[in-house]
Amino acid sequence: MTDIFVNLPISDLERTKAFYTALGWEINENFTDENAACIVVDKNIYLMLLTRDFLSTFTDKPIIDPRTHVQAMTAFSRDSREAVDTIMETGVASGGTEPRPAQDYGFMYSRDLEDPDGNILEFVYMDPVAAEKGPDAYLAEQAQS
């Protein structure tokens, strides 16, 4: 089994913890202090919210400003389009922003949510048939019906 830890630079730890817990995720207090918070997304997926100064102790590279640069977009699947819309509404109401309109590809629906520091979370619903067969096969079947 593999655990995934996504490290994100943040500027205000308390504000950021409030944002992520509003999305329905929990804090693992064993790995949370004045420099970082461990957000439990799922059984094996964690977001490590690290103050910029603390994150810089793990690398010699400059820490980007997520408000002006993208280093990564972390995508999370949802069970339906409605579930994507619901978490987006919660995220925006909790201090996040939606930097662009929803993307609807027919077989996939996605929306981007920026946390208060500009880190991008993408929430995605993909039709289960499209996920199994691949988008091209799914779209070809839809065109024939």
mmCIF file of N, CA and C in Angstrom, residues 3 11 20-21 27 29 34 47 50 64 68 71 75 82 94 103 106 117 119-120 128 132:
data_model
loop_
_atom_site.group_PDB
_atom_site.id
_atom_site.type_symbol
_atom_site.label_atom_id
_atom_site.label_comp_id
_atom_site.label_asym_id
_atom_site.label_seq_id
_atom_site.Cartn_x
_atom_site.Cartn_y
_atom_site.Cartn_z
ATOM 1 N N ASP A 3 1.043 5.435 0.562
ATOM 2 C CA ASP A 3 0.406 6.662 1.023
ATOM 3 C C ASP A 3 0.886 7.799 0.137
ATOM 4 N N SER A 11 0.351 30.427 3.645
ATOM 5 C CA SER A 11 0.832 31.595 4.380
ATOM 6 C C SER A 11 0.168 31.780 5.740
ATOM 7 N N TYR A 20 -9.792 23.825 4.693
ATOM 8 C CA TYR A 20 -9.774 22.410 4.340
ATOM 9 C C TYR A 20 -10.727 21.572 5.204
ATOM 10 N N THR A 21 -10.901 21.925 6.450
ATOM 11 C CA THR A 21 -11.867 21.180 7.261
ATOM 12 C C THR A 21 -13.299 21.510 6.823
ATOM 13 N N ILE A 27 -8.175 16.849 10.243
ATOM 14 C CA ILE A 27 -6.773 17.142 10.558
ATOM 15 C C ILE A 27 -6.215 15.994 11.393
ATOM 16 N N GLU A 29 -3.870 15.406 14.006
ATOM 17 C CA GLU A 29 -3.162 16.236 14.993
ATOM 18 C C GLU A 29 -1.756 15.719 15.294
ATOM 19 N N GLU A 34 2.677 24.315 14.724
ATOM 20 C CA GLU A 34 2.622 25.712 14.294
ATOM 21 C C GLU A 34 3.191 25.931 12.892
ATOM 22 N N LEU A 47 -2.900 15.849 2.533
ATOM 23 C CA LEU A 47 -2.345 17.132 2.121
ATOM 24 C C LEU A 47 -1.540 17.662 3.294
ATOM 25 N N LEU A 50 2.051 23.357 4.543
ATOM 26 C CA LEU A 50 3.296 23.787 5.183
ATOM 27 C C LEU A 50 3.495 25.284 5.007
ATOM 28 N N ILE A 64 7.488 28.511 -4.938
ATOM 29 C CA ILE A 64 6.694 29.378 -5.801
ATOM 30 C C ILE A 64 5.560 30.031 -5.010
ATOM 31 N N THR A 68 0.488 33.195 -8.263
ATOM 32 C CA THR A 68 0.971 33.662 -9.558
ATOM 33 C C THR A 68 1.570 32.563 -10.428
ATOM 34 N N GLN A 71 2.482 25.022 -9.873
ATOM 35 C CA GLN A 71 3.456 23.942 -9.817
ATOM 36 C C GLN A 71 2.748 22.617 -10.030
ATOM 37 N N ALA A 75 -6.014 16.754 -8.405
ATOM 38 C CA ALA A 75 -7.390 16.433 -8.770
ATOM 39 C C ALA A 75 -7.969 15.375 -7.835
ATOM 40 N N GLU A 82 -23.162 16.622 -9.374
ATOM 41 C CA GLU A 82 -23.735 17.343 -8.233
ATOM 42 C C GLU A 82 -22.750 17.387 -7.061
ATOM 43 N N SER A 94 -16.162 29.094 1.834
ATOM 44 C CA SER A 94 -15.185 28.999 2.920
ATOM 45 C C SER A 94 -13.895 29.753 2.629
ATOM 46 N N GLN A 103 -15.566 22.996 -16.621
ATOM 47 C CA GLN A 103 -15.195 22.374 -17.895
ATOM 48 C C GLN A 103 -16.059 21.137 -18.069
ATOM 49 N N GLY A 106 -18.546 16.341 -21.702
ATOM 50 C CA GLY A 106 -19.529 15.307 -21.980
ATOM 51 C C GLY A 106 -19.300 14.073 -21.119
ATOM 52 N N ASP A 117 -4.568 30.378 -0.532
ATOM 53 C CA ASP A 117 -3.218 30.724 -0.962
ATOM 54 C C ASP A 117 -3.023 30.585 -2.465
ATOM 55 N N ASN A 119 -3.391 27.602 -4.169
ATOM 56 C CA ASN A 119 -3.152 26.216 -4.571
ATOM 57 C C ASN A 119 -4.415 25.687 -5.242
ATOM 58 N N ILE A 120 -4.259 24.982 -6.362
ATOM 59 C CA ILE A 120 -5.409 24.553 -7.155
ATOM 60 C C ILE A 120 -5.801 23.114 -6.835
ATOM 61 N N PRO A 128 -18.598 6.605 -15.434
ATOM 62 C CA PRO A 128 -17.914 5.330 -15.194
ATOM 63 C C PRO A 128 -17.624 4.533 -16.470
ATOM 64 N N GLU A 132 -13.923 3.445 -17.831
ATOM 65 C CA GLU A 132 -13.576 2.053 -18.128
ATOM 66 C C GLU A 132 -13.088 1.874 -19.561
#
